[in-house]
Amino acid sequence: MATSAASVSNAVGEVVGSAFSGLVIVDERCARAARAVKSTYRSRLVVGKDTAAYLRYTATPSEPMYLPSILDGAAPSLATCMQDQLADGVDFALTPTGRIGDLASLDAAVTEANALTVPGIVLAAPVPKQLLTGSERTGVVAILERSRHPVALIVTGQFDPFAEAQVAEGLRVIASSAADVFLHRSDFAAFEALAHGGLGGSIGYLAGLRHTVTGRRPAKTRKEPPDRSPIVLLPEIDSFRHQAVFEPWFRNARPPICSLPSCCGRDLTTLTNNAADHAIANLHNLRAWLPLGEQLTTIPIASRRAWLHTYRQSVEKAYADLRRRTRVRAITMDASQQTWLKLGS
């Protein structure tokens, strides 16, 4: 499943529609793009819509959904809001849930969504990473199991929330619960959700869609000034890295040349901070992870956890091979990759 913004949804559809089945989720500006994607790839793709209300509204137990009034009129009902979204030509739509801060607000969101009889509804559940840990985790599972609709779980927080073992464990527990859950706006953690019993996961086409920071604080960066070079998925180590980070690794070694079918064929170290190269990197990233997702879905459900763990062990070996080839000892696995490995299958 891919998550994309309206401006790039046609590019996503072109790649995944011609060879893959699955889901594409686009944002609230997507009416024309959604119809175009569905018209061209209807037999292959299911298209959904997410207004991402959680980026600008905080849920409360009394008003968990973002239902703004138009001018001086009354606010629309949730049913009307969802019908309007579905009228854009999508197959399903996520509820306009605000960012969740506590179990009471999450419970209210489930209750309000459960009153909907409109088909094609998915409950958006944007929860801070803290709710996936400790005793709160049990409460989240119990609440989501009450949902009459599939649940798009969005784990929010600065940096990579799944670098923390308790948060990663929480995802596995929720994915394996009785609720119909998929992990939304994520990266390779989406495969964990799929392997542990979830409906699946959505991997963001753009960097901002692979990580969700809610509230007034913008997403932080560990570098000052921020790195503006293209973010590239290096397939051999399954890691999204800024070009400026990995380019020095290959100054005395064979550079990574894209060999993906129908892709760019570029030396990935030469991508620079311009619009054309950013677009090339985004399409390369999508083409790089799609085959892995397709392969995982062909594995019997009972065997997916062991298969994914074995795959992650091969990635760990690839890091060691890369360090030997480049003679750069500072190349280390992403923190979340290490976490999934330590948790085992």
mmCIF file of C-alpha atoms in Angstrom:
data_model
loop_
_atom_site.group_PDB
_atom_site.id
_atom_site.type_symbol
_atom_site.label_atom_id
_atom_site.label_comp_id
_atom_site.label_asym_id
_atom_site.label_seq_id
_atom_site.Cartn_x
_atom_site.Cartn_y
_atom_site.Cartn_z
ATOM 1 C CA MET A 1 0.000 0.000 0.000
ATOM 2 C CA ALA A 2 1.327 3.441 -0.873
ATOM 3 C CA THR A 3 0.396 6.765 0.689
ATOM 4 C CA SER A 4 0.772 9.767 -1.568
ATOM 5 C CA ALA A 5 -0.076 13.433 -1.847
ATOM 6 C CA ALA A 6 -2.391 14.637 -4.593
ATOM 7 C CA SER A 7 0.475 16.076 -6.609
ATOM 8 C CA VAL A 8 2.146 12.676 -6.956
ATOM 9 C CA SER A 9 -0.764 10.207 -6.844
ATOM 10 C CA ASN A 10 -0.761 9.758 -10.627
ATOM 11 C CA ALA A 11 2.945 8.872 -10.522
ATOM 12 C CA VAL A 12 2.211 6.308 -7.801
ATOM 13 C CA GLY A 13 -0.673 4.907 -9.817
ATOM 14 C CA GLU A 14 1.520 4.572 -12.902
ATOM 15 C CA VAL A 15 4.053 2.449 -11.027
ATOM 16 C CA VAL A 16 1.815 0.261 -8.893
ATOM 17 C CA GLY A 17 -1.147 0.119 -11.218
ATOM 18 C CA SER A 18 0.603 -1.533 -14.113
ATOM 19 C CA ALA A 19 2.048 -4.476 -12.213
ATOM 20 C CA PHE A 20 0.624 -4.642 -8.696
ATOM 21 C CA SER A 21 -2.657 -4.819 -6.868
ATOM 22 C CA GLY A 22 -3.173 -3.070 -3.539
ATOM 23 C CA LEU A 23 -4.188 0.258 -2.072
ATOM 24 C CA VAL A 24 -3.242 3.856 -2.775
ATOM 25 C CA ILE A 25 -4.290 6.514 -0.267
ATOM 26 C CA VAL A 26 -4.327 10.148 -1.331
ATOM 27 C CA ASP A 27 -4.998 13.396 0.536
ATOM 28 C CA GLU A 28 -7.872 15.855 0.640
ATOM 29 C CA ARG A 29 -6.785 17.705 -2.524
ATOM 30 C CA CYS A 30 -7.120 14.501 -4.484
ATOM 31 C CA ALA A 31 -10.557 14.540 -6.170
ATOM 32 C CA ARG A 32 -9.279 14.816 -9.744
ATOM 33 C CA ALA A 33 -6.226 12.629 -9.113
ATOM 34 C CA ALA A 34 -8.294 9.931 -7.380
ATOM 35 C CA ARG A 35 -10.711 9.727 -10.285
ATOM 36 C CA ALA A 36 -7.821 9.570 -12.774
ATOM 37 C CA VAL A 37 -6.058 6.793 -10.864
ATOM 38 C CA LYS A 38 -9.267 4.778 -10.523
ATOM 39 C CA SER A 39 -10.231 5.285 -14.145
ATOM 40 C CA THR A 40 -6.865 4.053 -15.404
ATOM 41 C CA TYR A 41 -6.133 1.273 -12.904
ATOM 42 C CA ARG A 42 -9.567 0.350 -11.530
ATOM 43 C CA SER A 43 -9.070 -3.397 -11.920
ATOM 44 C CA ARG A 44 -5.783 -3.323 -10.014
ATOM 45 C CA LEU A 45 -6.024 -0.691 -7.303
ATOM 46 C CA VAL A 46 -8.272 0.362 -4.466
ATOM 47 C CA VAL A 47 -8.036 4.109 -3.835
ATOM 48 C CA GLY A 48 -8.667 5.706 -0.450
ATOM 49 C CA LYS A 49 -8.737 9.254 0.880
ATOM 50 C CA ASP A 50 -7.296 10.732 4.068
ATOM 51 C CA THR A 51 -7.964 14.375 4.943
ATOM 52 C CA ALA A 52 -5.275 14.141 7.677
ATOM 53 C CA ALA A 53 -7.385 16.160 10.107
ATOM 54 C CA TYR A 54 -5.078 14.965 12.888
ATOM 55 C CA LEU A 55 -2.385 17.330 11.606
ATOM 56 C CA ARG A 56 -4.414 20.406 12.544
ATOM 57 C CA TYR A 57 -7.051 19.381 15.100
ATOM 58 C CA THR A 58 -6.891 17.854 18.582
ATOM 59 C CA ALA A 59 -9.561 15.303 19.439
ATOM 60 C CA THR A 60 -11.487 15.563 22.691
ATOM 61 C CA PRO A 61 -13.884 13.085 24.310
ATOM 62 C CA SER A 62 -16.787 15.365 23.364
ATOM 63 C CA GLU A 63 -15.599 16.197 19.830
ATOM 64 C CA PRO A 64 -13.186 13.574 18.498
ATOM 65 C CA MET A 65 -13.782 14.422 14.813
ATOM 66 C CA TYR A 66 -12.848 17.549 12.880
ATOM 67 C CA LEU A 67 -16.145 18.831 11.476
ATOM 68 C CA PRO A 68 -15.670 22.558 10.793
ATOM 69 C CA SER A 69 -18.637 24.742 9.958
ATOM 70 C CA ILE A 70 -18.699 26.529 6.623
ATOM 71 C CA LEU A 71 -18.859 30.326 7.087
ATOM 72 C CA ASP A 72 -21.610 30.941 9.666
ATOM 73 C CA GLY A 73 -23.505 27.739 8.987
ATOM 74 C CA ALA A 74 -23.815 24.667 11.131
ATOM 75 C CA ALA A 75 -21.094 22.051 11.123
ATOM 76 C CA PRO A 76 -21.863 19.076 8.868
ATOM 77 C CA SER A 77 -22.588 15.693 10.383
ATOM 78 C CA LEU A 78 -19.906 13.017 10.259
ATOM 79 C CA ALA A 79 -22.104 11.018 7.861
ATOM 80 C CA THR A 80 -22.308 13.988 5.483
ATOM 81 C CA CYS A 81 -18.568 14.558 5.722
ATOM 82 C CA MET A 82 -17.837 10.933 4.831
ATOM 83 C CA GLN A 83 -20.339 10.895 1.966
ATOM 84 C CA ASP A 84 -18.707 14.019 0.546
ATOM 85 C CA GLN A 85 -15.286 12.372 0.682
ATOM 86 C CA LEU A 86 -16.530 9.222 -1.018
ATOM 87 C CA ALA A 87 -18.141 11.376 -3.712
ATOM 88 C CA ASP A 88 -14.627 12.301 -4.859
ATOM 89 C CA GLY A 89 -14.490 8.933 -6.579
ATOM 90 C CA VAL A 90 -12.525 6.934 -4.003
ATOM 91 C CA ASP A 91 -13.322 3.433 -2.760
ATOM 92 C CA PHE A 92 -12.963 4.250 0.923
ATOM 93 C CA ALA A 93 -12.327 7.264 3.137
ATOM 94 C CA LEU A 94 -10.685 7.777 6.523
ATOM 95 C CA THR A 95 -12.611 9.545 9.247
ATOM 96 C CA PRO A 96 -11.468 13.104 10.088
ATOM 97 C CA THR A 97 -10.266 12.051 13.535
ATOM 98 C CA GLY A 98 -8.259 14.637 15.441
ATOM 99 C CA ARG A 99 -4.956 13.793 17.040
ATOM 100 C CA ILE A 100 -5.602 11.502 19.980
ATOM 101 C CA GLY A 101 -4.046 12.287 23.344
ATOM 102 C CA ASP A 102 -5.807 9.859 25.666
ATOM 103 C CA LEU A 103 -7.929 6.718 25.761
ATOM 104 C CA ALA A 104 -11.143 8.647 26.366
ATOM 105 C CA SER A 105 -10.767 10.543 23.065
ATOM 106 C CA LEU A 106 -9.935 7.332 21.203
ATOM 107 C CA ASP A 107 -12.988 5.641 22.705
ATOM 108 C CA ALA A 108 -15.164 8.575 21.626
ATOM 109 C CA ALA A 109 -13.806 8.390 18.078
ATOM 110 C CA VAL A 110 -14.681 4.695 17.839
ATOM 111 C CA THR A 111 -18.166 5.311 19.236
ATOM 112 C CA GLU A 112 -18.878 8.137 16.794
ATOM 113 C CA ALA A 113 -17.582 6.197 13.802
ATOM 114 C CA ASN A 114 -19.557 3.108 14.806
ATOM 115 C CA ALA A 115 -22.783 5.076 14.324
ATOM 116 C CA LEU A 116 -22.014 5.390 10.607
ATOM 117 C CA THR A 117 -23.823 3.062 8.234
ATOM 118 C CA VAL A 118 -22.130 4.484 5.141
ATOM 119 C CA PRO A 119 -20.036 1.759 3.446
ATOM 120 C CA GLY A 120 -16.389 2.387 2.675
ATOM 121 C CA ILE A 121 -15.433 3.928 6.014
ATOM 122 C CA VAL A 122 -12.057 3.463 7.725
ATOM 123 C CA LEU A 123 -11.479 4.780 11.241
ATOM 124 C CA ALA A 124 -8.353 6.922 11.439
ATOM 125 C CA ALA A 125 -6.675 6.329 14.812
ATOM 126 C CA PRO A 126 -3.744 8.769 15.217
ATOM 127 C CA VAL A 127 -2.250 7.857 18.592
ATOM 128 C CA PRO A 128 0.965 9.076 20.236
ATOM 129 C CA LYS A 129 3.619 6.418 20.613
ATOM 130 C CA GLN A 130 3.163 6.464 24.398
ATOM 131 C CA LEU A 131 -0.262 4.815 24.047
ATOM 132 C CA LEU A 132 1.427 1.725 22.586
ATOM 133 C CA THR A 133 3.375 1.124 25.790
ATOM 134 C CA GLY A 134 2.604 -0.129 29.298
ATOM 135 C CA SER A 135 -0.964 -0.491 30.527
ATOM 136 C CA GLU A 136 -2.217 2.041 27.958
ATOM 137 C CA ARG A 137 -1.573 -0.530 25.225
ATOM 138 C CA THR A 138 -4.211 -2.879 26.673
ATOM 139 C CA GLY A 139 -6.736 -0.062 26.626
ATOM 140 C CA VAL A 140 -5.974 0.790 22.994
ATOM 141 C CA VAL A 141 -6.475 -2.833 21.955
ATOM 142 C CA ALA A 142 -9.804 -3.088 23.801
ATOM 143 C CA ILE A 143 -11.098 0.140 22.273
ATOM 144 C CA LEU A 144 -10.055 -0.652 18.707
ATOM 145 C CA GLU A 145 -11.621 -4.092 18.936
ATOM 146 C CA ARG A 146 -14.971 -2.312 19.334
ATOM 147 C CA SER A 147 -14.639 -0.634 15.936
ATOM 148 C CA ARG A 148 -17.159 -1.718 13.326
ATOM 149 C CA HIS A 149 -14.848 -0.360 10.650
ATOM 150 C CA PRO A 150 -11.283 -1.180 9.638
ATOM 151 C CA VAL A 151 -8.738 0.933 11.536
ATOM 152 C CA ALA A 152 -5.883 3.002 10.094
ATOM 153 C CA LEU A 153 -3.430 3.125 13.002
ATOM 154 C CA ILE A 154 -1.157 6.186 12.818
ATOM 155 C CA VAL A 155 1.650 6.198 15.382
ATOM 156 C CA THR A 156 2.796 9.760 15.987
ATOM 157 C CA GLY A 157 5.971 11.142 17.522
ATOM 158 C CA GLN A 158 9.270 12.822 16.746
ATOM 159 C CA PHE A 159 11.938 10.827 14.901
ATOM 160 C CA ASP A 160 11.302 7.074 14.527
ATOM 161 C CA PRO A 161 8.802 5.826 17.147
ATOM 162 C CA PHE A 162 9.657 2.186 16.438
ATOM 163 C CA ALA A 163 13.234 2.669 17.577
ATOM 164 C CA GLU A 164 11.763 2.128 21.062
ATOM 165 C CA ALA A 165 11.221 -1.557 21.844
ATOM 166 C CA GLN A 166 8.000 -1.016 23.826
ATOM 167 C CA VAL A 167 6.423 0.924 20.955
ATOM 168 C CA ALA A 168 7.468 -1.751 18.448
ATOM 169 C CA GLU A 169 6.034 -4.453 20.715
ATOM 170 C CA GLY A 170 2.847 -2.430 20.992
ATOM 171 C CA LEU A 171 2.426 -2.371 17.232
ATOM 172 C CA ARG A 172 2.792 -6.140 17.090
ATOM 173 C CA VAL A 173 0.226 -6.620 19.865
ATOM 174 C CA ILE A 174 -2.309 -4.335 18.191
ATOM 175 C CA ALA A 175 -1.742 -5.861 14.746
ATOM 176 C CA SER A 176 -2.328 -9.350 16.144
ATOM 177 C CA SER A 177 -5.504 -8.366 18.007
ATOM 178 C CA ALA A 178 -9.034 -9.026 16.863
ATOM 179 C CA ALA A 179 -9.309 -5.531 15.389
ATOM 180 C CA ASP A 180 -8.926 -5.080 11.633
ATOM 181 C CA VAL A 181 -5.901 -2.767 11.699
ATOM 182 C CA PHE A 182 -3.436 -1.518 9.141
ATOM 183 C CA LEU A 183 -0.473 0.748 9.899
ATOM 184 C CA HIS A 184 -0.806 4.074 8.093
ATOM 185 C CA ARG A 185 1.819 6.718 7.159
ATOM 186 C CA SER A 186 4.820 4.552 7.883
ATOM 187 C CA ASP A 187 7.941 2.993 6.365
ATOM 188 C CA PHE A 188 9.191 -0.603 6.616
ATOM 189 C CA ALA A 189 7.269 -0.969 9.880
ATOM 190 C CA ALA A 190 4.312 -1.570 7.567
ATOM 191 C CA PHE A 191 5.717 -5.048 6.885
ATOM 192 C CA GLU A 192 5.724 -5.784 10.617
ATOM 193 C CA ALA A 193 2.009 -5.004 10.798
ATOM 194 C CA LEU A 194 1.340 -7.280 7.834
ATOM 195 C CA ALA A 195 3.496 -10.108 9.217
ATOM 196 C CA HIS A 196 1.867 -9.993 12.655
ATOM 197 C CA GLY A 197 -1.750 -10.298 11.591
ATOM 198 C CA GLY A 198 -2.698 -6.784 10.526
ATOM 199 C CA LEU A 199 -4.564 -5.979 7.322
ATOM 200 C CA GLY A 200 -1.417 -4.355 5.943
ATOM 201 C CA GLY A 201 0.346 -1.033 6.007
ATOM 202 C CA SER A 202 0.858 2.128 3.994
ATOM 203 C CA ILE A 203 4.357 3.310 3.139
ATOM 204 C CA GLY A 204 4.624 7.005 2.380
ATOM 205 C CA TYR A 205 5.672 8.062 -1.098
ATOM 206 C CA LEU A 206 7.253 11.206 0.360
ATOM 207 C CA ALA A 207 9.380 11.432 3.504
ATOM 208 C CA GLY A 208 6.743 13.461 5.336
ATOM 209 C CA LEU A 209 4.242 10.648 4.775
ATOM 210 C CA ARG A 210 6.526 8.028 6.311
ATOM 211 C CA HIS A 211 6.495 9.772 9.689
ATOM 212 C CA THR A 212 3.744 11.722 11.438
ATOM 213 C CA VAL A 213 4.345 14.582 13.837
ATOM 214 C CA THR A 214 1.153 16.231 15.092
ATOM 215 C CA GLY A 215 0.554 19.424 17.005
ATOM 216 C CA ARG A 216 2.247 22.791 16.716
ATOM 217 C CA ARG A 217 5.795 21.478 16.849
ATOM 218 C CA PRO A 218 7.249 20.792 13.394
ATOM 219 C CA ALA A 219 9.112 17.585 12.697
ATOM 220 C CA LYS A 220 12.628 17.827 14.068
ATOM 221 C CA THR A 221 15.830 17.024 12.251
ATOM 222 C CA ARG A 222 19.038 15.763 13.786
ATOM 223 C CA LYS A 223 21.106 17.965 11.449
ATOM 224 C CA GLU A 224 21.459 21.734 11.469
ATOM 225 C CA PRO A 225 21.020 23.119 8.931
ATOM 226 C CA PRO A 226 18.557 20.482 7.693
ATOM 227 C CA ASP A 227 19.762 18.116 4.985
ATOM 228 C CA ARG A 228 17.919 18.948 1.730
ATOM 229 C CA SER A 229 19.475 16.244 -0.444
ATOM 230 C CA PRO A 230 17.121 13.558 -1.863
ATOM 231 C CA ILE A 231 16.105 10.758 0.493
ATOM 232 C CA VAL A 232 16.948 7.493 -1.232
ATOM 233 C CA LEU A 233 16.083 3.906 -0.381
ATOM 234 C CA LEU A 234 19.240 1.808 -0.593
ATOM 235 C CA PRO A 235 17.727 -1.597 -1.442
ATOM 236 C CA GLU A 236 20.606 -3.725 -0.169
ATOM 237 C CA ILE A 237 20.201 -2.391 3.385
ATOM 238 C CA ASP A 238 16.489 -1.438 3.262
ATOM 239 C CA SER A 239 17.231 2.025 4.574
ATOM 240 C CA PHE A 240 16.029 5.483 3.577
ATOM 241 C CA ARG A 241 19.060 7.794 3.711
ATOM 242 C CA HIS A 242 19.814 11.304 2.538
ATOM 243 C CA GLN A 243 22.132 11.285 -0.475
ATOM 244 C CA ALA A 244 24.499 13.560 1.407
ATOM 245 C CA VAL A 245 24.773 10.918 4.135
ATOM 246 C CA PHE A 246 25.638 7.893 2.001
ATOM 247 C CA GLU A 247 27.601 9.576 -0.811
ATOM 248 C CA PRO A 248 30.851 9.638 1.232
ATOM 249 C CA TRP A 249 30.581 5.879 1.844
ATOM 250 C CA PHE A 250 31.313 5.128 -1.802
ATOM 251 C CA ARG A 251 34.180 7.498 -2.569
ATOM 252 C CA ASN A 252 36.613 4.567 -2.565
ATOM 253 C CA ALA A 253 34.209 1.798 -3.579
ATOM 254 C CA ARG A 254 31.831 0.873 -6.357
ATOM 255 C CA PRO A 255 28.833 3.218 -6.080
ATOM 256 C CA PRO A 256 25.236 1.976 -5.809
ATOM 257 C CA ILE A 257 23.754 1.918 -9.313
ATOM 258 C CA CYS A 258 19.985 1.524 -9.545
ATOM 259 C CA SER A 259 19.284 -1.760 -11.312
ATOM 260 C CA LEU A 260 15.542 -1.913 -10.663
ATOM 261 C CA PRO A 261 13.436 -2.800 -13.729
ATOM 262 C CA SER A 262 12.078 0.257 -15.572
ATOM 263 C CA CYS A 263 13.724 2.592 -13.085
ATOM 264 C CA CYS A 264 16.331 5.344 -13.376
ATOM 265 C CA GLY A 265 19.590 3.380 -13.796
ATOM 266 C CA ARG A 266 21.336 6.215 -11.966
ATOM 267 C CA ASP A 267 24.373 6.237 -9.759
ATOM 268 C CA LEU A 268 22.430 7.068 -6.594
ATOM 269 C CA THR A 269 25.317 9.035 -5.124
ATOM 270 C CA THR A 270 24.960 11.625 -7.899
ATOM 271 C CA LEU A 271 21.379 12.662 -7.096
ATOM 272 C CA THR A 272 21.323 16.296 -6.040
ATOM 273 C CA ASN A 273 18.984 18.820 -4.446
ATOM 274 C CA ASN A 274 16.820 19.704 -7.432
ATOM 275 C CA ALA A 275 13.204 18.935 -8.233
ATOM 276 C CA ALA A 276 13.999 16.432 -10.996
ATOM 277 C CA ASP A 277 16.334 14.354 -8.811
ATOM 278 C CA HIS A 278 13.938 14.404 -5.872
ATOM 279 C CA ALA A 279 11.244 13.042 -8.196
ATOM 280 C CA ILE A 280 13.630 10.353 -9.476
ATOM 281 C CA ALA A 281 14.461 9.362 -5.890
ATOM 282 C CA ASN A 282 10.800 9.105 -4.883
ATOM 283 C CA LEU A 283 9.933 6.837 -7.823
ATOM 284 C CA HIS A 284 13.062 4.756 -7.223
ATOM 285 C CA ASN A 285 12.047 4.307 -3.566
ATOM 286 C CA LEU A 286 8.577 3.098 -4.522
ATOM 287 C CA ARG A 287 9.925 0.633 -7.078
ATOM 288 C CA ALA A 288 12.476 -0.629 -4.530
ATOM 289 C CA TRP A 289 10.056 -1.629 -1.752
ATOM 290 C CA LEU A 290 7.065 -2.801 -3.807
ATOM 291 C CA PRO A 291 8.587 -6.201 -4.737
ATOM 292 C CA LEU A 292 9.317 -6.931 -1.069
ATOM 293 C CA GLY A 293 5.723 -6.144 -0.138
ATOM 294 C CA GLU A 294 4.447 -8.322 -2.948
ATOM 295 C CA GLN A 295 6.696 -11.179 -1.848
ATOM 296 C CA LEU A 296 5.556 -10.949 1.768
ATOM 297 C CA THR A 297 1.898 -11.166 0.755
ATOM 298 C CA THR A 298 2.568 -14.445 -1.075
ATOM 299 C CA ILE A 299 3.905 -16.042 2.137
ATOM 300 C CA PRO A 300 1.284 -18.026 4.120
ATOM 301 C CA ILE A 301 0.083 -15.937 7.064
ATOM 302 C CA ALA A 302 1.395 -18.428 9.622
ATOM 303 C CA SER A 303 4.906 -18.192 8.145
ATOM 304 C CA ARG A 304 5.199 -14.432 7.628
ATOM 305 C CA ARG A 305 6.744 -13.595 10.995
ATOM 306 C CA ALA A 306 9.563 -16.105 10.594
ATOM 307 C CA TRP A 307 10.087 -15.106 6.962
ATOM 308 C CA LEU A 308 10.354 -11.413 7.804
ATOM 309 C CA HIS A 309 12.763 -12.076 10.668
ATOM 310 C CA THR A 310 14.977 -14.158 8.383
ATOM 311 C CA TYR A 311 14.840 -11.369 5.824
ATOM 312 C CA ARG A 312 15.899 -8.821 8.427
ATOM 313 C CA GLN A 313 18.831 -11.052 9.365
ATOM 314 C CA SER A 314 19.915 -10.973 5.723
ATOM 315 C CA VAL A 315 19.744 -7.173 5.839
ATOM 316 C CA GLU A 316 21.977 -7.195 8.914
ATOM 317 C CA LYS A 317 24.492 -9.266 6.946
ATOM 318 C CA ALA A 318 24.210 -6.800 4.056
ATOM 319 C CA TYR A 319 25.282 -4.005 6.413
ATOM 320 C CA ALA A 320 28.372 -6.004 7.372
ATOM 321 C CA ASP A 321 29.137 -6.646 3.699
ATOM 322 C CA LEU A 322 28.726 -2.955 2.926
ATOM 323 C CA ARG A 323 31.121 -1.971 5.707
ATOM 324 C CA ARG A 324 33.718 -4.375 4.348
ATOM 325 C CA ARG A 325 33.282 -3.195 0.762
ATOM 326 C CA THR A 326 33.454 0.520 1.574
ATOM 327 C CA ARG A 327 35.800 0.232 4.566
ATOM 328 C CA VAL A 328 33.500 2.632 6.417
ATOM 329 C CA ARG A 329 33.015 1.209 9.886
ATOM 330 C CA ALA A 330 30.597 3.977 10.877
ATOM 331 C CA ILE A 331 27.795 2.520 8.714
ATOM 332 C CA THR A 332 25.219 1.312 11.227
ATOM 333 C CA MET A 333 21.706 -0.107 11.013
ATOM 334 C CA ASP A 334 18.745 2.168 11.577
ATOM 335 C CA ALA A 335 17.616 2.079 15.208
ATOM 336 C CA SER A 336 14.223 0.595 14.299
ATOM 337 C CA GLN A 337 15.883 -2.139 12.208
ATOM 338 C CA GLN A 338 17.908 -3.095 15.273
ATOM 339 C CA THR A 339 14.754 -3.080 17.397
ATOM 340 C CA TRP A 340 12.845 -5.445 15.102
ATOM 341 C CA LEU A 341 15.825 -7.811 15.024
ATOM 342 C CA LYS A 342 16.178 -7.862 18.821
ATOM 343 C CA LEU A 343 12.458 -8.571 19.236
ATOM 344 C CA GLY A 344 12.828 -11.628 17.014
ATOM 345 C CA SER A 345 9.895 -13.205 15.215
#
